[in-house]
PDB file of N, CA, C and O in Angstrom:
ATOM      1  N   UNK A   1       6.159  58.642-121.529  1.00  0.00           N
ATOM      2  CA  UNK A   1       7.051  57.839-121.276  1.00  0.00           C
ATOM      3  C   UNK A   1       6.655  56.507-120.709  1.00  0.00           C
ATOM      4  O   UNK A   1       7.211  55.441-120.996  1.00  0.00           O
ATOM      5  N   UNK A   2       5.492  56.690-119.683  1.00  0.00           N
ATOM      6  CA  UNK A   2       4.936  55.673-119.189  1.00  0.00           C
ATOM      7  C   UNK A   2       4.194  54.729-120.274  1.00  0.00           C
ATOM      8  O   UNK A   2       3.903  53.545-120.155  1.00  0.00           O
ATOM      9  N   UNK A   3       3.442  55.192-121.233  1.00  0.00           N
ATOM     10  CA  UNK A   3       2.842  54.900-122.083  1.00  0.00           C
ATOM     11  C   UNK A   3       3.749  53.956-122.871  1.00  0.00           C
ATOM     12  O   UNK A   3       3.486  52.775-123.258  1.00  0.00           O
ATOM     13  N   UNK A   4       4.754  54.564-123.309  1.00  0.00           N
ATOM     14  CA  UNK A   4       5.619  53.693-123.934  1.00  0.00           C
ATOM     15  C   UNK A   4       6.284  52.545-123.323  1.00  0.00           C
ATOM     16  O   UNK A   4       6.906  51.236-123.894  1.00  0.00           O
ATOM     17  N   UNK A   5       6.742  52.734-122.010  1.00  0.00           N
ATOM     18  CA  UNK A   5       7.246  51.756-121.086  1.00  0.00           C
ATOM     19  C   UNK A   5       6.190  50.658-121.002  1.00  0.00           C
ATOM     20  O   UNK A   5       6.668  49.465-121.038  1.00  0.00           O
ATOM     21  N   UNK A   6       5.001  51.108-120.749  1.00  0.00           N
ATOM     22  CA  UNK A   6       4.003  49.836-120.851  1.00  0.00           C
ATOM     23  C   UNK A   6       3.739  49.188-122.118  1.00  0.00           C
ATOM     24  O   UNK A   6       3.360  47.891-122.020  1.00  0.00           O
ATOM     25  N   UNK A   7       4.068  49.392-123.296  1.00  0.00           N
ATOM     26  CA  UNK A   7       3.945  48.917-124.572  1.00  0.00           C
ATOM     27  C   UNK A   7       5.014  47.787-124.417  1.00  0.00           C
ATOM     28  O   UNK A   7       4.811  46.527-124.987  1.00  0.00           O
ATOM     29  N   UNK A   8       6.113  48.429-123.954  1.00  0.00           N
ATOM     30  CA  UNK A   8       7.593  47.245-123.810  1.00  0.00           C
ATOM     31  C   UNK A   8       7.257  46.496-122.739  1.00  0.00           C
ATOM     32  O   UNK A   8       7.703  45.508-122.840  1.00  0.00           O
ATOM     33  N   UNK A   9       7.257  47.171-121.467  1.00  0.00           N
ATOM     34  CA  UNK A   9       7.286  46.071-120.374  1.00  0.00           C
ATOM     35  C   UNK A   9       5.816  45.605-119.620  1.00  0.00           C
ATOM     36  O   UNK A   9       5.929  44.594-118.827  1.00  0.00           O
ATOM     37  N   UNK A  10       4.813  45.891-120.406  1.00  0.00           N
ATOM     38  CA  UNK A  10       3.426  45.290-119.691  1.00  0.00           C
ATOM     39  C   UNK A  10       3.093  45.970-118.390  1.00  0.00           C
ATOM     40  O   UNK A  10       3.434  47.211-117.993  1.00  0.00           O
ATOM     41  N   UNK A  11       2.616  45.138-117.548  1.00  0.00           N
ATOM     42  CA  UNK A  11       2.495  45.573-116.348  1.00  0.00           C
ATOM     43  C   UNK A  11       3.543  45.998-115.481  1.00  0.00           C
ATOM     44  O   UNK A  11       3.443  46.735-114.325  1.00  0.00           O
ATOM     45  N   UNK A  12       4.910  45.367-115.752  1.00  0.00           N
ATOM     46  CA  UNK A  12       5.949  45.954-114.727  1.00  0.00           C
ATOM     47  C   UNK A  12       6.594  47.109-115.120  1.00  0.00           C
ATOM     48  O   UNK A  12       7.675  47.463-114.386  1.00  0.00           O
ATOM     49  N   UNK A  13       5.970  47.689-115.881  1.00  0.00           N
ATOM     50  CA  UNK A  13       6.649  49.011-116.587  1.00  0.00           C
ATOM     51  C   UNK A  13       6.626  50.079-115.435  1.00  0.00           C
ATOM     52  O   UNK A  13       7.793  50.799-115.181  1.00  0.00           O
ATOM     53  N   UNK A  14       5.994  50.324-114.484  1.00  0.00           N
ATOM     54  CA  UNK A  14       5.767  51.375-113.427  1.00  0.00           C
ATOM     55  C   UNK A  14       7.115  51.064-112.350  1.00  0.00           C
ATOM     56  O   UNK A  14       8.176  51.872-112.206  1.00  0.00           O
ATOM     57  N   UNK A  15       7.383  49.888-112.217  1.00  0.00           N
ATOM     58  CA  UNK A  15       8.250  49.309-111.146  1.00  0.00           C
ATOM     59  C   UNK A  15       9.744  49.540-111.917  1.00  0.00           C
ATOM     60  O   UNK A  15      10.909  49.788-111.792  1.00  0.00           O
ATOM     61  N   UNK A  16       9.608  49.336-113.375  1.00  0.00           N
ATOM     62  CA  UNK A  16      11.139  49.546-114.042  1.00  0.00           C
ATOM     63  C   UNK A  16      11.171  50.975-114.248  1.00  0.00           C
ATOM     64  O   UNK A  16      12.755  51.288-114.294  1.00  0.00           O
ATOM     65  N   UNK A  17      10.487  51.613-114.588  1.00  0.00           N
ATOM     66  CA  UNK A  17      10.560  53.153-114.573  1.00  0.00           C
ATOM     67  C   UNK A  17      11.189  53.628-113.450  1.00  0.00           C
ATOM     68  O   UNK A  17      11.835  54.432-113.505  1.00  0.00           O
ATOM     69  N   UNK A  18      10.933  53.389-112.214  1.00  0.00           N
ATOM     70  CA  UNK A  18      11.047  53.748-110.998  1.00  0.00           C
ATOM     71  C   UNK A  18      12.231  53.212-110.750  1.00  0.00           C
ATOM     72  O   UNK A  18      13.034  54.071-110.138  1.00  0.00           O
ATOM     73  N   UNK A  19      12.700  51.884-110.936  1.00  0.00           N
ATOM     74  CA  UNK A  19      14.215  51.584-110.696  1.00  0.00           C
ATOM     75  C   UNK A  19      15.080  52.496-111.530  1.00  0.00           C
ATOM     76  O   UNK A  19      16.218  52.591-111.274  1.00  0.00           O
ATOM     77  N   UNK A  20      14.743  52.832-112.646  1.00  0.00           N
ATOM     78  CA  UNK A  20      15.741  53.530-113.456  1.00  0.00           C
ATOM     79  C   UNK A  20      16.103  54.813-113.139  1.00  0.00           C
ATOM     80  O   UNK A  20      16.942  55.348-113.328  1.00  0.00           O
ATOM     81  N   UNK A  21      14.994  55.606-112.675  1.00  0.00           N
ATOM     82  CA  UNK A  21      14.831  56.734-112.217  1.00  0.00           C
ATOM     83  C   UNK A  21      15.927  56.780-110.853  1.00  0.00           C
ATOM     84  O   UNK A  21      16.563  57.517-110.838  1.00  0.00           O
ATOM     85  N   UNK A  22      15.724  55.890-110.028  1.00  0.00           N
ATOM     86  CA  UNK A  22      16.521  55.727-108.972  1.00  0.00           C
ATOM     87  C   UNK A  22      18.013  55.790-109.218  1.00  0.00           C
ATOM     88  O   UNK A  22      18.798  56.112-108.601  1.00  0.00           O
ATOM     89  N   UNK A  23      18.238  54.570-110.389  1.00  0.00           N
ATOM     90  CA  UNK A  23      19.682  54.731-110.888  1.00  0.00           C
ATOM     91  C   UNK A  23      20.230  55.762-111.042  1.00  0.00           C
ATOM     92  O   UNK A  23      21.389  55.833-110.924  1.00  0.00           O
ATOM     93  N   UNK A  24      19.538  56.568-112.121  1.00  0.00           N
ATOM     94  CA  UNK A  24      19.933  57.708-112.465  1.00  0.00           C
ATOM     95  C   UNK A  24      20.205  58.662-111.385  1.00  0.00           C
ATOM     96  O   UNK A  24      21.358  59.391-111.364  1.00  0.00           O
ATOM     97  N   UNK A  25      19.511  58.916-110.434  1.00  0.00           N
ATOM     98  CA  UNK A  25      19.576  59.807-109.097  1.00  0.00           C
ATOM     99  C   UNK A  25      20.796  59.370-108.587  1.00  0.00           C
ATOM    100  O   UNK A  25      21.560  60.206-108.052  1.00  0.00           O
ATOM    101  N   UNK A  26      20.972  57.858-108.381  1.00  0.00           N
ATOM    102  CA  UNK A  26      22.535  57.553-107.435  1.00  0.00           C
ATOM    103  C   UNK A  26      23.598  57.649-108.151  1.00  0.00           C
ATOM    104  O   UNK A  26      24.193  58.244-107.459  1.00  0.00           O
ATOM    105  N   UNK A  27      23.479  57.607-109.473  1.00  0.00           N
ATOM    106  CA  UNK A  27      24.905  57.966-110.211  1.00  0.00           C
ATOM    107  C   UNK A  27      25.005  59.377-110.007  1.00  0.00           C
ATOM    108  O   UNK A  27      26.015  59.899-109.910  1.00  0.00           O
ATOM    109  N   UNK A  28      23.987  60.321-110.387  1.00  0.00           N
ATOM    110  CA  UNK A  28      24.188  61.767-110.301  1.00  0.00           C
ATOM    111  C   UNK A  28      24.581  62.264-109.013  1.00  0.00           C
ATOM    112  O   UNK A  28      25.601  62.984-108.820  1.00  0.00           O
ATOM    113  N   UNK A  29      24.036  61.549-107.802  1.00  0.00           N
ATOM    114  CA  UNK A  29      24.563  61.924-106.395  1.00  0.00           C
ATOM    115  C   UNK A  29      25.804  61.727-106.283  1.00  0.00           C
ATOM    116  O   UNK A  29      26.853  62.487-105.689  1.00  0.00           O
ATOM    117  N   UNK A  30      25.965  60.305-106.872  1.00  0.00           N
ATOM    118  CA  UNK A  30      27.686  59.868-106.745  1.00  0.00           C
ATOM    119  C   UNK A  30      28.749  60.676-107.390  1.00  0.00           C
ATOM    120  O   UNK A  30      29.651  60.956-106.641  1.00  0.00           O
ATOM    121  N   UNK A  31      28.357  60.965-108.187  1.00  0.00           N
ATOM    122  CA  UNK A  31      29.291  62.170-109.097  1.00  0.00           C
ATOM    123  C   UNK A  31      29.533  63.560-108.330  1.00  0.00           C
ATOM    124  O   UNK A  31      30.946  63.798-107.971  1.00  0.00           O
ATOM    125  N   UNK A  32      28.511  63.938-107.985  1.00  0.00           N
ATOM    126  CA  UNK A  32      28.381  65.368-107.072  1.00  0.00           C
ATOM    127  C   UNK A  32      29.230  65.109-106.062  1.00  0.00           C
ATOM    128  O   UNK A  32      29.948  65.973-105.479  1.00  0.00           O
ATOM    129  N   UNK A  33      28.933  64.021-105.271  1.00  0.00           N
ATOM    130  CA  UNK A  33      29.469  63.782-103.969  1.00  0.00           C
ATOM    131  C   UNK A  33      30.991  63.213-104.239  1.00  0.00           C
ATOM    132  O   UNK A  33      32.103  64.027-103.225  1.00  0.00           O
ATOM    133  N   UNK A  34      31.365  62.696-104.978  1.00  0.00           N
ATOM    134  CA  UNK A  34      32.850  62.327-105.477  1.00  0.00           C
ATOM    135  C   UNK A  34      33.758  63.712-105.907  1.00  0.00           C
ATOM    136  O   UNK A  34      34.877  64.046-105.131  1.00  0.00           O
ATOM    137  N   UNK A  35      33.102  64.963-106.737  1.00  0.00           N
ATOM    138  CA  UNK A  35      33.630  65.730-107.102  1.00  0.00           C
ATOM    139  C   UNK A  35      33.903  66.598-105.803  1.00  0.00           C
ATOM    140  O   UNK A  35      35.149  67.345-105.636  1.00  0.00           O
ATOM    141  N   UNK A  36      33.141  66.870-104.800  1.00  0.00           N
ATOM    142  CA  UNK A  36      32.948  67.755-103.986  1.00  0.00           C
ATOM    143  C   UNK A  36      33.921  67.219-102.666  1.00  0.00           C
ATOM    144  O   UNK A  36      34.924  67.885-101.935  1.00  0.00           O
ATOM    145  N   UNK A  37      34.160  66.026-102.501  1.00  0.00           N
ATOM    146  CA  UNK A  37      35.363  65.025-101.808  1.00  0.00           C
ATOM    147  C   UNK A  37      36.777  65.512-102.457  1.00  0.00           C
ATOM    148  O   UNK A  37      37.488  65.947-101.665  1.00  0.00           O
ATOM    149  N   UNK A  38      36.673  65.304-103.600  1.00  0.00           N
ATOM    150  CA  UNK A  38      38.227  65.685-104.347  1.00  0.00           C
ATOM    151  C   UNK A  38      38.422  67.130-104.141  1.00  0.00           C
ATOM    152  O   UNK A  38      39.620  67.389-103.745  1.00  0.00           O
ATOM    153  N   UNK A  39      37.387  67.958-104.437  1.00  0.00           N
ATOM    154  CA  UNK A  39      37.617  69.576-104.211  1.00  0.00           C
ATOM    155  C   UNK A  39      38.303  69.566-102.679  1.00  0.00           C
ATOM    156  O   UNK A  39      39.149  70.630-102.514  1.00  0.00           O
ATOM    157  N   UNK A  40      37.568  68.993-101.760  1.00  0.00           N
ATOM    158  CA  UNK A  40      37.731  69.440-100.093  1.00  0.00           C
ATOM    159  C   UNK A  40      39.019  68.994-100.139  1.00  0.00           C
ATOM    160  O   UNK A  40      39.961  69.639 -99.512  1.00  0.00           O
ATOM    161  N   UNK A  41      39.573  67.781-100.056  1.00  0.00           N
ATOM    162  CA  UNK A  41      40.988  66.893-100.092  1.00  0.00           C
ATOM    163  C   UNK A  41      42.204  67.827-100.877  1.00  0.00           C
ATOM    164  O   UNK A  41      42.957  68.040-100.289  1.00  0.00           O
ATOM    165  N   UNK A  42      41.474  68.421-102.162  1.00  0.00           N
ATOM    166  CA  UNK A  42      42.719  68.996-102.806  1.00  0.00           C
ATOM    167  C   UNK A  42      42.775  70.449-102.334  1.00  0.00           C
ATOM    168  O   UNK A  42      43.930  70.775-102.152  1.00  0.00           O
ATOM    169  N   UNK A  43      41.657  71.065-101.857  1.00  0.00           N
ATOM    170  CA  UNK A  43      41.717  72.420-101.049  1.00  0.00           C
ATOM    171  C   UNK A  43      42.851  72.276 -99.843  1.00  0.00           C
ATOM    172  O   UNK A  43      43.516  73.016 -99.455  1.00  0.00           O
ATOM    173  N   UNK A  44      42.813  71.212 -98.997  1.00  0.00           N
ATOM    174  CA  UNK A  44      43.092  71.160 -97.702  1.00  0.00           C
ATOM    175  C   UNK A  44      44.854  71.218 -98.146  1.00  0.00           C
ATOM    176  O   UNK A  44      45.554  71.538 -97.536  1.00  0.00           O
ATOM    177  N   UNK A  45      44.977  70.176 -99.625  1.00  0.00           N
ATOM    178  CA  UNK A  45      46.332  69.989 -99.591  1.00  0.00           C
ATOM    179  C   UNK A  45      47.214  71.566-100.260  1.00  0.00           C
ATOM    180  O   UNK A  45      48.033  71.816 -99.962  1.00  0.00           O
ATOM    181  N   UNK A  46      46.275  72.026-101.162  1.00  0.00           N
ATOM    182  CA  UNK A  46      46.870  73.470-101.749  1.00  0.00           C
ATOM    183  C   UNK A  46      46.861  74.144-100.314  1.00  0.00           C
ATOM    184  O   UNK A  46      47.811  75.144-100.369  1.00  0.00           O
ATOM    185  N   UNK A  47      46.161  74.296 -99.164  1.00  0.00           N
ATOM    186  CA  UNK A  47      46.135  75.227 -98.289  1.00  0.00           C
ATOM    187  C   UNK A  47      47.548  74.852 -97.354  1.00  0.00           C
ATOM    188  O   UNK A  47      48.280  75.812 -96.732  1.00  0.00           O
ATOM    189  N   UNK A  48      47.783  73.775 -97.323  1.00  0.00           N
ATOM    190  CA  UNK A  48      48.914  72.866 -96.413  1.00  0.00           C
ATOM    191  C   UNK A  48      50.112  73.484 -96.925  1.00  0.00           C
ATOM    192  O   UNK A  48      51.232  74.231 -96.292  1.00  0.00           O
ATOM    193  N   UNK A  49      50.248  73.264 -98.528  1.00  0.00           N
ATOM    194  CA  UNK A  49      51.576  73.975 -99.114  1.00  0.00           C
ATOM    195  C   UNK A  49      51.407  75.551 -99.341  1.00  0.00           C
ATOM    196  O   UNK A  49      52.181  75.852 -99.831  1.00  0.00           O
ATOM    197  N   UNK A  50      50.423  76.145 -98.930  1.00  0.00           N
ATOM    198  CA  UNK A  50      50.398  77.702 -99.173  1.00  0.00           C
ATOM    199  C   UNK A  50      50.307  78.239-100.625  1.00  0.00           C
ATOM    200  O   UNK A  50      51.059  79.226-100.967  1.00  0.00           O
ATOM    201  N   UNK A  51      49.387  77.296-101.412  1.00  0.00           N
ATOM    202  CA  UNK A  51      49.334  77.771-102.741  1.00  0.00           C
ATOM    203  C   UNK A  51      48.403  78.870-102.775  1.00  0.00           C
ATOM    204  O   UNK A  51      47.349  79.176-102.403  1.00  0.00           O
ATOM    205  N   UNK A  52      48.860  80.061-103.429  1.00  0.00           N
ATOM    206  CA  UNK A  52      48.340  81.387-103.789  1.00  0.00           C
ATOM    207  C   UNK A  52      46.783  80.916-104.782  1.00  0.00           C
ATOM    208  O   UNK A  52      46.861  79.925-105.443  1.00  0.00           O
ATOM    209  N   UNK A  53      45.863  81.634-104.330  1.00  0.00           N
ATOM    210  CA  UNK A  53      44.479  81.521-105.013  1.00  0.00           C
ATOM    211  C   UNK A  53      43.877  80.080-105.020  1.00  0.00           C
ATOM    212  O   UNK A  53      43.261  79.419-105.618  1.00  0.00           O
ATOM    213  N   UNK A  54      44.072  79.802-103.661  1.00  0.00           N
ATOM    214  CA  UNK A  54      43.768  78.146-103.639  1.00  0.00           C
ATOM    215  C   UNK A  54      42.181  78.151-103.775  1.00  0.00           C
ATOM    216  O   UNK A  54      41.783  77.291-103.949  1.00  0.00           O
ATOM    217  N   UNK A  55      41.445  79.167-103.540  1.00  0.00           N
ATOM    218  CA  UNK A  55      39.682  79.311-103.642  1.00  0.00           C
ATOM    219  C   UNK A  55      39.595  78.913-104.871  1.00  0.00           C
ATOM    220  O   UNK A  55      38.346  78.528-105.669  1.00  0.00           O
ATOM    221  N   UNK A  56      40.208  79.886-105.817  1.00  0.00           N
ATOM    222  CA  UNK A  56      39.897  79.602-107.670  1.00  0.00           C
ATOM    223  C   UNK A  56      40.363  78.153-107.960  1.00  0.00           C
ATOM    224  O   UNK A  56      39.562  77.525-108.705  1.00  0.00           O
ATOM    225  N   UNK A  57      41.275  77.888-107.280  1.00  0.00           N
ATOM    226  CA  UNK A  57      41.597  76.284-107.767  1.00  0.00           C
ATOM    227  C   UNK A  57      40.804  74.936-107.169  1.00  0.00           C
ATOM    228  O   UNK A  57      40.545  74.372-107.944  1.00  0.00           O
ATOM    229  N   UNK A  58      40.312  75.391-106.161  1.00  0.00           N
ATOM    230  CA  UNK A  58      39.142  74.650-105.620  1.00  0.00           C
ATOM    231  C   UNK A  58      37.954  74.804-106.454  1.00  0.00           C
ATOM    232  O   UNK A  58      37.236  73.807-106.416  1.00  0.00           O
ATOM    233  N   UNK A  59      37.760  75.926-106.848  1.00  0.00           N
ATOM    234  CA  UNK A  59      36.314  75.709-107.686  1.00  0.00           C
ATOM    235  C   UNK A  59      36.608  75.288-109.100  1.00  0.00           C
ATOM    236  O   UNK A  59      35.616  74.268-109.282  1.00  0.00           O
ATOM    237  N   UNK A  60      37.626  75.074-109.451  1.00  0.00           N
ATOM    238  CA  UNK A  60      38.065  74.666-110.701  1.00  0.00           C
ATOM    239  C   UNK A  60      38.166  73.140-110.510  1.00  0.00           C
ATOM    240  O   UNK A  60      37.386  72.578-111.159  1.00  0.00           O
ATOM    241  N   UNK A  61      38.571  72.730-109.465  1.00  0.00           N
ATOM    242  CA  UNK A  61      38.644  71.161-108.995  1.00  0.00           C
ATOM    243  C   UNK A  61      37.144  70.625-108.967  1.00  0.00           C
ATOM    244  O   UNK A  61      36.943  69.635-109.525  1.00  0.00           O
ATOM    245  N   UNK A  62      36.564  71.555-108.212  1.00  0.00           N
ATOM    246  CA  UNK A  62      35.044  71.196-108.285  1.00  0.00           C
ATOM    247  C   UNK A  62      34.309  70.992-109.398  1.00  0.00           C
ATOM    248  O   UNK A  62      33.582  70.032-109.710  1.00  0.00           O
ATOM    249  N   UNK A  63      34.291  71.930-110.279  1.00  0.00           N
ATOM    250  CA  UNK A  63      33.813  72.110-111.792  1.00  0.00           C
ATOM    251  C   UNK A  63      34.233  70.885-112.402  1.00  0.00           C
ATOM    252  O   UNK A  63      33.549  69.851-113.132  1.00  0.00           O
ATOM    253  N   UNK A  64      35.547  70.568-112.693  1.00  0.00           N
ATOM    254  CA  UNK A  64      36.335  69.660-113.636  1.00  0.00           C
ATOM    255  C   UNK A  64      35.937  68.212-112.950  1.00  0.00           C
ATOM    256  O   UNK A  64      35.765  67.222-113.952  1.00  0.00           O
ATOM    257  N   UNK A  65      35.874  68.055-111.404  1.00  0.00           N
ATOM    258  CA  UNK A  65      35.557  66.798-110.828  1.00  0.00           C
ATOM    259  C   UNK A  65      34.262  66.621-110.888  1.00  0.00           C
ATOM    260  O   UNK A  65      33.944  65.195-111.124  1.00  0.00           O
ATOM    261  N   UNK A  66      33.279  67.297-111.081  1.00  0.00           N
ATOM    262  CA  UNK A  66      31.799  67.017-111.381  1.00  0.00           C
ATOM    263  C   UNK A  66      31.660  66.628-113.180  1.00  0.00           C
ATOM    264  O   UNK A  66      30.398  66.148-113.178  1.00  0.00           O
ATOM    265  N   UNK A  67      32.485  66.736-113.876  1.00  0.00           N
ATOM    266  CA  UNK A  67      32.035  66.823-115.271  1.00  0.00           C
ATOM    267  C   UNK A  67      32.557  65.137-115.713  1.00  0.00           C
ATOM    268  O   UNK A  67      33.466  64.814-115.334  1.00  0.00           O
ATOM    269  N   UNK A  68      31.857  64.419-116.162  1.00  0.00           N
ATOM    270  CA  UNK A  68      32.069  63.135-116.504  1.00  0.00           C
ATOM    271  C   UNK A  68      32.646  62.909-117.743  1.00  0.00           C
ATOM    272  O   UNK A  68      32.029  63.293-119.036  1.00  0.00           O
ATOM    273  N   UNK A  69      34.119  62.613-117.648  1.00  0.00           N
ATOM    274  CA  UNK A  69      34.894  62.304-118.982  1.00  0.00           C
ATOM    275  C   UNK A  69      34.688  61.259-119.641  1.00  0.00           C
ATOM    276  O   UNK A  69      34.887  59.977-118.803  1.00  0.00           O
ATOM    277  N   UNK A  70      34.260  61.265-120.752  1.00  0.00           N
ATOM    278  CA  UNK A  70      33.890  60.012-121.649  1.00  0.00           C
ATOM    279  C   UNK A  70      35.496  60.089-122.472  1.00  0.00           C
ATOM    280  O   UNK A  70      35.697  61.008-123.219  1.00  0.00           O
ATOM    281  N   UNK A  71      36.378  59.043-122.229  1.00  0.00           N
ATOM    282  CA  UNK A  71      37.366  58.943-123.388  1.00  0.00           C
ATOM    283  C   UNK A  71      36.901  58.807-124.732  1.00  0.00           C
ATOM    284  O   UNK A  71      37.889  59.208-125.373  1.00  0.00           O
ATOM    285  N   UNK A  72      35.994  58.334-125.298  1.00  0.00           N
ATOM    286  CA  UNK A  72      35.495  58.428-126.561  1.00  0.00           C
ATOM    287  C   UNK A  72      35.208  59.950-126.984  1.00  0.00           C
ATOM    288  O   UNK A  72      35.080  60.348-128.250  1.00  0.00           O
ATOM    289  N   UNK A  73      34.943  60.934-126.168  1.00  0.00           N
ATOM    290  CA  UNK A  73      34.260  62.132-126.747  1.00  0.00           C
ATOM    291  C   UNK A  73      35.691  63.025-126.884  1.00  0.00           C
ATOM    292  O   UNK A  73      36.752  62.963-126.486  1.00  0.00           O
ATOM    293  N   UNK A  74      35.568  64.109-127.708  1.00  0.00           N
ATOM    294  CA  UNK A  74      36.623  65.176-127.899  1.00  0.00           C
ATOM    295  C   UNK A  74      36.245  66.251-127.183  1.00  0.00           C
ATOM    296  O   UNK A  74      35.770  66.845-126.954  1.00  0.00           O
TER     297      UNK A  74
END
């Protein structure tokens, strides 16, 4: 990958690759943290309302919240 990047970007290839890796890492962390917060807040709401099987629903919320939904995908 570095060799390909050096052919495209020259001397700045390493810094560009590092920046791209940091961007991907930040997006992935943001998706996971957002899904976790959604599941926790949803779980609190389910617990307040006394919904049965709230733990299962919280797990489903966490899984579905961490899935990136693309409007164009089927």
